[in-house]
PDB file of C-alpha atoms in Angstrom:
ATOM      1  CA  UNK A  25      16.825   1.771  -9.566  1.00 74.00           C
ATOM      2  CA  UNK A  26      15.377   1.522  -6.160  1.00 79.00           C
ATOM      3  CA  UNK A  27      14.253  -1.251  -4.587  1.00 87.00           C
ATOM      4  CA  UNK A  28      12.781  -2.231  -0.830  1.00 92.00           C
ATOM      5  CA  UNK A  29      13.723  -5.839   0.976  1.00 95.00           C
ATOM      6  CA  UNK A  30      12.298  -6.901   3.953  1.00 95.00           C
ATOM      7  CA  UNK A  31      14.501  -9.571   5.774  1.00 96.00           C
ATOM      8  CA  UNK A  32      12.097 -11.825   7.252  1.00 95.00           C
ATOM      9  CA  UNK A  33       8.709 -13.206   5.965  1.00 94.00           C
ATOM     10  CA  UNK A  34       7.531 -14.022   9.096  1.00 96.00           C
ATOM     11  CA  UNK A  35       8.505 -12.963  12.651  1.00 98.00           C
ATOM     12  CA  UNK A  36       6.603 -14.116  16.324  1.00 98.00           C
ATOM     13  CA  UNK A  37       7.514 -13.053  19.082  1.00 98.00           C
ATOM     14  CA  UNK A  38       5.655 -13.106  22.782  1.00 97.00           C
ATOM     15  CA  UNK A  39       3.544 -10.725  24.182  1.00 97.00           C
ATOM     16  CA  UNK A  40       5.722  -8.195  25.892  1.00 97.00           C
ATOM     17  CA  UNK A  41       8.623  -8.414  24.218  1.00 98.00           C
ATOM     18  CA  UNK A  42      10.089  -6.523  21.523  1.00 98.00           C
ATOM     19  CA  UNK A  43       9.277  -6.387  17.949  1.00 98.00           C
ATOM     20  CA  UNK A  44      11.792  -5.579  15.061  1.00 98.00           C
ATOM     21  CA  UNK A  45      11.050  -6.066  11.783  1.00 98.00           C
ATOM     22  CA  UNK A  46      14.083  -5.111   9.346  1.00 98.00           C
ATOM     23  CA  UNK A  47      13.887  -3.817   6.179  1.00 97.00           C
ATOM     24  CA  UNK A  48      16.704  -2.510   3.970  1.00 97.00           C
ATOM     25  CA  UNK A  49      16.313  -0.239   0.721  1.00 93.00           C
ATOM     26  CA  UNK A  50      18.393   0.591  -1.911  1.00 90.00           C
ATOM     27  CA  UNK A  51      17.909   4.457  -3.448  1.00 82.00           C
ATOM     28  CA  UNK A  52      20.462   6.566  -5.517  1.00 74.00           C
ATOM     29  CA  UNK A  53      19.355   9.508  -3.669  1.00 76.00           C
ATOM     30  CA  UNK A  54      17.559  10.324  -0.487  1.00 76.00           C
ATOM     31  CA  UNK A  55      14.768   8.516  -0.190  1.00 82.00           C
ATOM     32  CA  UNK A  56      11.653   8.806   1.347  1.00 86.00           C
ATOM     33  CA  UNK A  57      10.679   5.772   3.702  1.00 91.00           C
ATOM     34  CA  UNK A  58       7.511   4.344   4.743  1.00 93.00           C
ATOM     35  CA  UNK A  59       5.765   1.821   7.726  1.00 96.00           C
ATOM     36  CA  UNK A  60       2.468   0.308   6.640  1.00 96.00           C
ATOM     37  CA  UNK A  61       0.437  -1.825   8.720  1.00 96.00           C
ATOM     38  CA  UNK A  62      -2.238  -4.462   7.529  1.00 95.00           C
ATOM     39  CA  UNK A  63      -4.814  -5.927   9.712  1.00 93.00           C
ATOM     40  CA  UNK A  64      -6.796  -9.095   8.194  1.00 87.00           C
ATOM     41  CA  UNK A  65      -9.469  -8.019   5.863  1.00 80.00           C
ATOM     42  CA  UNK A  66      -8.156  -4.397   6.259  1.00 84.00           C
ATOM     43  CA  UNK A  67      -6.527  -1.797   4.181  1.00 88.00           C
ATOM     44  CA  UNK A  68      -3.057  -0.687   4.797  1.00 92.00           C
ATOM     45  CA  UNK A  69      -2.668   2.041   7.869  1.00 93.00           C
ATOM     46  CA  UNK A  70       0.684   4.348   7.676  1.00 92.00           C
ATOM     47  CA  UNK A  71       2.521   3.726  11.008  1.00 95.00           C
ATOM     48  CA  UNK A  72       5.219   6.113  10.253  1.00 93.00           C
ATOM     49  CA  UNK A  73       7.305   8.135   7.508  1.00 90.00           C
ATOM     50  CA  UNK A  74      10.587   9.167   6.860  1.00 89.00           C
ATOM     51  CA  UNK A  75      11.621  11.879   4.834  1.00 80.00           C
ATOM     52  CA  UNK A  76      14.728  13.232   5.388  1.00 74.00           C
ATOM     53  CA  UNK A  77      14.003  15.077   9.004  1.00 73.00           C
ATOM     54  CA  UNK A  78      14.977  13.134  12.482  1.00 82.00           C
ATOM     55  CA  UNK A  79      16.715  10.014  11.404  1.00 88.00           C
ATOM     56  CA  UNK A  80      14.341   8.245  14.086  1.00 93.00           C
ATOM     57  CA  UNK A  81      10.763   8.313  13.677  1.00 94.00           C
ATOM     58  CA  UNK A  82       8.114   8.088  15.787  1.00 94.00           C
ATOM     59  CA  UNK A  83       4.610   6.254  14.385  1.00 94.00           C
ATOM     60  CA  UNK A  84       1.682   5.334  16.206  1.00 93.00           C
ATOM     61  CA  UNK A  85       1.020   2.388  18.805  1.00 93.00           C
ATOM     62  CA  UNK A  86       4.155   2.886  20.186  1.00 96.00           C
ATOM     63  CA  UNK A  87       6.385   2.133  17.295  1.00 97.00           C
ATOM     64  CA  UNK A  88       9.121   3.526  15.810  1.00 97.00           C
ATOM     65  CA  UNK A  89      12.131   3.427  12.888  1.00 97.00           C
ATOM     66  CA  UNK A  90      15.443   4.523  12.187  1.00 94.00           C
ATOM     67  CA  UNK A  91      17.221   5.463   9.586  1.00 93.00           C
ATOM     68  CA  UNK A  92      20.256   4.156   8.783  1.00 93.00           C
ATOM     69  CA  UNK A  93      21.999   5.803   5.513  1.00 89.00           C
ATOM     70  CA  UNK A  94      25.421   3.594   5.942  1.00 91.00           C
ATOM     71  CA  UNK A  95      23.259   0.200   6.953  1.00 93.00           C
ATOM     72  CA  UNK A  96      20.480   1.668   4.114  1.00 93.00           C
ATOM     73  CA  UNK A  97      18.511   0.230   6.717  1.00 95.00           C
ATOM     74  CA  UNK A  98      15.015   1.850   7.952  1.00 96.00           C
ATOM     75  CA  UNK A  99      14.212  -1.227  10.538  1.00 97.00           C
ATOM     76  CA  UNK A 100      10.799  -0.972  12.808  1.00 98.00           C
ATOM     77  CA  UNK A 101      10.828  -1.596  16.435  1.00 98.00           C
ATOM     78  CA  UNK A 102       8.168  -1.824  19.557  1.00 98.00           C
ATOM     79  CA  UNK A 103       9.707  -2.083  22.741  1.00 97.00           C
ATOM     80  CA  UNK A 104       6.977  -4.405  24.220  1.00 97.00           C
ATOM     81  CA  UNK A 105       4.703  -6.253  21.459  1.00 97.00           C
ATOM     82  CA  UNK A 106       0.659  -6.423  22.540  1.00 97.00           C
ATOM     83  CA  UNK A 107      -1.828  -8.786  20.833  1.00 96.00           C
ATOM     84  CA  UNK A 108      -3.495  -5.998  18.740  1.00 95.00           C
ATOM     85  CA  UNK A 109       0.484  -5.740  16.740  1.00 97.00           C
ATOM     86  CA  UNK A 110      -0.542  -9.062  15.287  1.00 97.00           C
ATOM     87  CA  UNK A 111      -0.671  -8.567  11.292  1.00 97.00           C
ATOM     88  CA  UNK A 112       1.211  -7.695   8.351  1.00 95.00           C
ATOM     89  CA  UNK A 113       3.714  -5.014   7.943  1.00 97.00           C
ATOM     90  CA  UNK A 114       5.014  -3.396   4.819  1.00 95.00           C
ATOM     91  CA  UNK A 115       7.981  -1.171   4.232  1.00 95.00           C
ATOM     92  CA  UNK A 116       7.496   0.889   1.223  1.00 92.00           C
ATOM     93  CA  UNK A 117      10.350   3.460  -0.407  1.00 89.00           C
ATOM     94  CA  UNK A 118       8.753   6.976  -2.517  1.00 82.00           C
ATOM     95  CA  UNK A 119      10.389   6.224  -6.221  1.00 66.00           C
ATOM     96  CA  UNK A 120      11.733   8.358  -8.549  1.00 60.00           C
ATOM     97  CA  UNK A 121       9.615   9.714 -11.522  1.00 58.00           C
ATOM     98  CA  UNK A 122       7.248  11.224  -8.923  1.00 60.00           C
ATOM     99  CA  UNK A 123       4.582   8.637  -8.569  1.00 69.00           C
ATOM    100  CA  UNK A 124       6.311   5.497  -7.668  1.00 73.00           C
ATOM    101  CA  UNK A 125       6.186   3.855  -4.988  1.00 82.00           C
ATOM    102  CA  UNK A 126       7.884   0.194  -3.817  1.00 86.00           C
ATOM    103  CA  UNK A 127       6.306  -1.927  -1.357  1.00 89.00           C
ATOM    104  CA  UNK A 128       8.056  -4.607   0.081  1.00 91.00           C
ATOM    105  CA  UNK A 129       7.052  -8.017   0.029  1.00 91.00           C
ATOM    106  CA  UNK A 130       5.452  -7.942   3.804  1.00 93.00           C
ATOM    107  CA  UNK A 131       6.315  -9.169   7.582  1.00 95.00           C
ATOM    108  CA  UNK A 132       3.679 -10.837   8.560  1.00 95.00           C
ATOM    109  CA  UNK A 133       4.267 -10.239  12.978  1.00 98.00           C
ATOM    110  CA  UNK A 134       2.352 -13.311  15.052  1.00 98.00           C
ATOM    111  CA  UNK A 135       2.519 -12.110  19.249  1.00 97.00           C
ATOM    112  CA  UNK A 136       1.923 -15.251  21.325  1.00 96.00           C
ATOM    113  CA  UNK A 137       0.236 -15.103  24.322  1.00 94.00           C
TER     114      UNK A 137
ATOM    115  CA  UNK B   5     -10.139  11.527   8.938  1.00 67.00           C
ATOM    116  CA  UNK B   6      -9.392  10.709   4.806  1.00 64.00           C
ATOM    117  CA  UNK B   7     -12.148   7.939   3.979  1.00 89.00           C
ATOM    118  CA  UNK B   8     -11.269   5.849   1.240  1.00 95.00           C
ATOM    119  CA  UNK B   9     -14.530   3.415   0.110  1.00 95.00           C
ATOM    120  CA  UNK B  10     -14.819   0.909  -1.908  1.00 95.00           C
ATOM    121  CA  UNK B  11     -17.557  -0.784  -3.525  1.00 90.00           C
ATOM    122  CA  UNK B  12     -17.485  -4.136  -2.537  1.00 91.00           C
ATOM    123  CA  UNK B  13     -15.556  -6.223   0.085  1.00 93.00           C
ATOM    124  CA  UNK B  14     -16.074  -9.436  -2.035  1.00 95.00           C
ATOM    125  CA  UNK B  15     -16.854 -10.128  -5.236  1.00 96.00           C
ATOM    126  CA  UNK B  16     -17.346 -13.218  -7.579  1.00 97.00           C
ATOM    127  CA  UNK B  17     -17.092 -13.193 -11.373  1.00 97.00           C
ATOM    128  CA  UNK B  18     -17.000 -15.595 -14.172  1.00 97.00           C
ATOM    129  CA  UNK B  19     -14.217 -15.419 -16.827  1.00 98.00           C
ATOM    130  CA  UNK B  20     -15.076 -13.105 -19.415  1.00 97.00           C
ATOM    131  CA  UNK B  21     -17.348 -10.711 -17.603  1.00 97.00           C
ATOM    132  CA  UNK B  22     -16.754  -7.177 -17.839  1.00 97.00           C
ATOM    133  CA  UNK B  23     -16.236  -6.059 -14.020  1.00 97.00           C
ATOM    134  CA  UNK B  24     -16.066  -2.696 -12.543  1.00 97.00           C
ATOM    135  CA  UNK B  25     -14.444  -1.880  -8.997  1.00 97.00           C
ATOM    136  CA  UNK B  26     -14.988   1.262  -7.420  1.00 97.00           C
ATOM    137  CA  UNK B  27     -13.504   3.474  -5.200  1.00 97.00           C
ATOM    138  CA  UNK B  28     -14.279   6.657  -3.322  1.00 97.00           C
ATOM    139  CA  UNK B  29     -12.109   8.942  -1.061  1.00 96.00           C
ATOM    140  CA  UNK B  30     -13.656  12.305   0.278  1.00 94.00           C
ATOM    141  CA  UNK B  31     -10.550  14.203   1.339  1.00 88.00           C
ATOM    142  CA  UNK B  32     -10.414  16.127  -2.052  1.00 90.00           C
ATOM    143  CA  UNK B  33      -7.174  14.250  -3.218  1.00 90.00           C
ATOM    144  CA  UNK B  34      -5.380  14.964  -6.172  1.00 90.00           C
ATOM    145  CA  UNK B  35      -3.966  11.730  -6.532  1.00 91.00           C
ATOM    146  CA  UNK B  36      -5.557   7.945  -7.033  1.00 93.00           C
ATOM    147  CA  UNK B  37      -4.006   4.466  -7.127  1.00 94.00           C
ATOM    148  CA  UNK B  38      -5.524   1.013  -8.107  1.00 96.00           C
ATOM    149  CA  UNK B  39      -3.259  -1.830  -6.436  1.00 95.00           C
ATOM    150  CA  UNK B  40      -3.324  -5.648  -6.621  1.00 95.00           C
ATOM    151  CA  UNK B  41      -2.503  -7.242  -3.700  1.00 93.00           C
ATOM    152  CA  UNK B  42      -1.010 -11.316  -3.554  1.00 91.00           C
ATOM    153  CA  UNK B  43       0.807 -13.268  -1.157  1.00 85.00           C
ATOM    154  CA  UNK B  44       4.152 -13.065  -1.298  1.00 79.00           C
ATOM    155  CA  UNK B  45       4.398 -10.402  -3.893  1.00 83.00           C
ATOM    156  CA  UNK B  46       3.259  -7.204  -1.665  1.00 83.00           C
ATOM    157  CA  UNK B  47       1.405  -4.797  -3.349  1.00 90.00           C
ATOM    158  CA  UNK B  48       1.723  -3.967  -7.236  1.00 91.00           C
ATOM    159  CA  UNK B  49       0.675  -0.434  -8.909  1.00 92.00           C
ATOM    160  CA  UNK B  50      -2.162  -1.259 -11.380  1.00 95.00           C
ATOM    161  CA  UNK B  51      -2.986   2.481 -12.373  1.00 95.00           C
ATOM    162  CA  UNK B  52      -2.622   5.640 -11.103  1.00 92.00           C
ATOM    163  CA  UNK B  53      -4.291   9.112 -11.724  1.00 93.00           C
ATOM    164  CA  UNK B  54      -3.024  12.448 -10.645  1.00 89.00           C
ATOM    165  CA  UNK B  55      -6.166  14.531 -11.722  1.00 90.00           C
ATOM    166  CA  UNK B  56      -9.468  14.051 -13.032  1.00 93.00           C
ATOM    167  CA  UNK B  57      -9.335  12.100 -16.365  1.00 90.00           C
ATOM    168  CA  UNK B  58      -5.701  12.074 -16.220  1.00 91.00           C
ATOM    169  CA  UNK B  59      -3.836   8.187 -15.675  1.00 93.00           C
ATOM    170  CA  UNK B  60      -1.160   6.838 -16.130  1.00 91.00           C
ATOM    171  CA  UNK B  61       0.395   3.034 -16.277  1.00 93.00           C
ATOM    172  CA  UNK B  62       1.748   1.649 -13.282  1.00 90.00           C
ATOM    173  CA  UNK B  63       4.024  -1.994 -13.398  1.00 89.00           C
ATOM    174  CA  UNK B  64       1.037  -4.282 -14.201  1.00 94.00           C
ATOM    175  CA  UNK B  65      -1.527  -2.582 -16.421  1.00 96.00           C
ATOM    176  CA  UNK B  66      -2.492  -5.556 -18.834  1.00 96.00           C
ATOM    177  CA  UNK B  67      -5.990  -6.496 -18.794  1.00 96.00           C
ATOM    178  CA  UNK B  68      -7.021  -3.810 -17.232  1.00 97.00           C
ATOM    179  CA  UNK B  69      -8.053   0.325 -17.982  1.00 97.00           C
ATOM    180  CA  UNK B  70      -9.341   3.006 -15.596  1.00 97.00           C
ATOM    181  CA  UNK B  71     -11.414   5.566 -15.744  1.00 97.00           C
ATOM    182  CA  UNK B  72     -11.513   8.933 -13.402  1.00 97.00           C
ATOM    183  CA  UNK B  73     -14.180  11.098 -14.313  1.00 95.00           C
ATOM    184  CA  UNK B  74     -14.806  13.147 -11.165  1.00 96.00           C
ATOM    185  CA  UNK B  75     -11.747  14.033  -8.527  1.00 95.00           C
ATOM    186  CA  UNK B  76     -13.412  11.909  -6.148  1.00 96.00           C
ATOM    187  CA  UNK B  77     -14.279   8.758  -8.174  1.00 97.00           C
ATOM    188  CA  UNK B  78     -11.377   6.154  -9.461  1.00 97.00           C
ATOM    189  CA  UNK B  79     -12.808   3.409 -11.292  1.00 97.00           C
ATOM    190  CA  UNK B  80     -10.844   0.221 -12.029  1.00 98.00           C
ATOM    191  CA  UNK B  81     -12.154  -2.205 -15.051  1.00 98.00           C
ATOM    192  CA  UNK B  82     -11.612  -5.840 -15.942  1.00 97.00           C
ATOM    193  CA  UNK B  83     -12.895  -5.867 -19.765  1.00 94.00           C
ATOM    194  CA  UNK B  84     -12.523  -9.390 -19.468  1.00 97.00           C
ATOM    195  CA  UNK B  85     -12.097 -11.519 -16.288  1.00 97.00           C
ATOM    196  CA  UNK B  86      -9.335 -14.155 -16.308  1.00 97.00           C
ATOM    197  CA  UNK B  87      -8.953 -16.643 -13.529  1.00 97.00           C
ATOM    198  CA  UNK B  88      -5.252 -14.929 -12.683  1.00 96.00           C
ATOM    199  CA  UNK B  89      -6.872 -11.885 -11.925  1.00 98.00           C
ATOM    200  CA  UNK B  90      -8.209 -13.799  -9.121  1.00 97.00           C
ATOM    201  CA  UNK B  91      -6.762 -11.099  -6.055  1.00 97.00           C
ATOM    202  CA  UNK B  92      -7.517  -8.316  -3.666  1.00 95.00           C
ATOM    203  CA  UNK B  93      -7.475  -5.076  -5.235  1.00 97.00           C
ATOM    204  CA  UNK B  94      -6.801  -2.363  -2.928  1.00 96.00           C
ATOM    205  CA  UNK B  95      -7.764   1.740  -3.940  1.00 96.00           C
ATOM    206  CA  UNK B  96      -5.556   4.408  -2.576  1.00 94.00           C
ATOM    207  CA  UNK B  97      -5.622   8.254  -2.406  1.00 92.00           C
ATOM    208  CA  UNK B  98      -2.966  11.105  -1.515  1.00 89.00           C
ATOM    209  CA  UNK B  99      -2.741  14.671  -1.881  1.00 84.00           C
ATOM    210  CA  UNK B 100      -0.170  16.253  -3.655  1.00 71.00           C
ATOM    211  CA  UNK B 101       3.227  14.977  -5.133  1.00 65.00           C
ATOM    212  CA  UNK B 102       5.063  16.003  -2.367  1.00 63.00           C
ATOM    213  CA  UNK B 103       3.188  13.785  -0.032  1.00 68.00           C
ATOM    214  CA  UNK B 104       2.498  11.251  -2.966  1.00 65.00           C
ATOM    215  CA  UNK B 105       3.834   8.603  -1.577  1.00 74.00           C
ATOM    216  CA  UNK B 106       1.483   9.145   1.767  1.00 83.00           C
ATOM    217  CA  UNK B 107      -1.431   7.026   0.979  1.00 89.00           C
ATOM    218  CA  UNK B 108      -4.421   6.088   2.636  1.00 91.00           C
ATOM    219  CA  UNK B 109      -6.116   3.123   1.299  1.00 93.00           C
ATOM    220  CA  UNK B 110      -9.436   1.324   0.917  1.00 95.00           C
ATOM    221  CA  UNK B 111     -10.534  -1.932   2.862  1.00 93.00           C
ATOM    222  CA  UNK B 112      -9.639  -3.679  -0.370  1.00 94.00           C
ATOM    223  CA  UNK B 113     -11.764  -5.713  -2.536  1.00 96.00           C
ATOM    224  CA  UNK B 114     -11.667  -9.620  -2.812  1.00 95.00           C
ATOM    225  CA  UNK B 115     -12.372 -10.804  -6.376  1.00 97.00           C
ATOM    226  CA  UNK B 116     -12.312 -14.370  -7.636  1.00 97.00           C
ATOM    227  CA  UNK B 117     -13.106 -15.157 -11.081  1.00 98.00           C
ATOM    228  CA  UNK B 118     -13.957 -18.935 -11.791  1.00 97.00           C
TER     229      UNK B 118
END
């Protein structure tokens, strides 16, 4: 069975500094990995995808994710965090049987001024 | 860019009503998905449809049904409201299996039932 964790319910950080929010999946086979971001009162935006190219991925506003097959790891990272980077994240794994998909519970990100 | 619309951004029912959410996309997607959405729990798969009145059962289909009568119309039904369907209901679309899992989604729909 597959299943997505994400390490930390809530991360802050200051403006400027680097974000990482981990997540770590379990899959029997190679999995497809996904970065959604949630802005209050918005719907989820993909940030970035994995799926079994480049091991790190490149998403948009400056983030990115590796993947890690020995960690089974697929952690995001910004190298300097801006005010806008402020909501919730989710990392999501493709399932088997075609249409499932597993979202994580969420990392909700606070940047202080 | 894929728009994904949705009927209303809140809505407030009493227990027992019949309630209908809908949801648009106009990117010609094969591929539909009716989420709930709490705190703490992430998102949970409702329904899904991969063609017109086609649908399947996703983790938490009780006390609700779907309908999907045109490719671009995915409509999500509460036959009768219950207070712990109190949640925001989110609408997603994707092309394809292969990109299944690539979703864009709705702005989401607020319902409380008192």
């Amino acid at each position: 069975a597959q299943s997505v964790t994400q390490l930390d319910s809530h991360v802050s950080v200051s403006e400027g500094t680097p974000v990482l929010l981990r997540c770590n999946y379990s899959s029997s086979y190679s999995p497809s990995l996904f970065w959604y971001v949630q802005h209050p009162n918005k719907g989820l935006q993909l940030l970035l995808k994995y799926t079994s190219a480049a091991t790190l991925v490149k998403g948009i506003n400056g983030f990115e994710a590796e993947f890690k097959k020995s960690e089974t790891s697929f952690h995001l990272t910004k190298p300097s965090a801006h005010m806008s980077d402020a909501a919730e994240y989710f990392c999501v794994v493709g399932g088997t049987g075609g249409f499932k998909t597993i979202f994580g519970a969420g990392t909700r990100l606070f940047v202080k001024a | 860019d894929v728009k994904v619309t949705q009927s209303s951004r809140y809505l407030v029912k009493r227990t027992g009503e019949k309630v209908f959410l809908e949801c648009v996309q106009d990117m010609d997607h094969e591929n539909m998905f009716w989420y709930r959405q709490d705190p703490g729990l992430g998102l949970r798969l409702i329904y899904f449809s991969y063609d017109v009145k086609m649908k399947e059962k996703g983790d938490i289909p009780e006390g609700y049904s779907v309908s999907r009568e045109k490719k671009e119309r995915f409509s999500l039904i509460l036959e009768s409201a219950s207070t712990n369907q109190t949640s925001m209901y989110l609408c997603a679309s994707s092309t394809s299996q292969r990109e299944v899992w690539e979703q864009y989604f709705g702005p989401g729909t607020r319902l409380t039932v008192t």
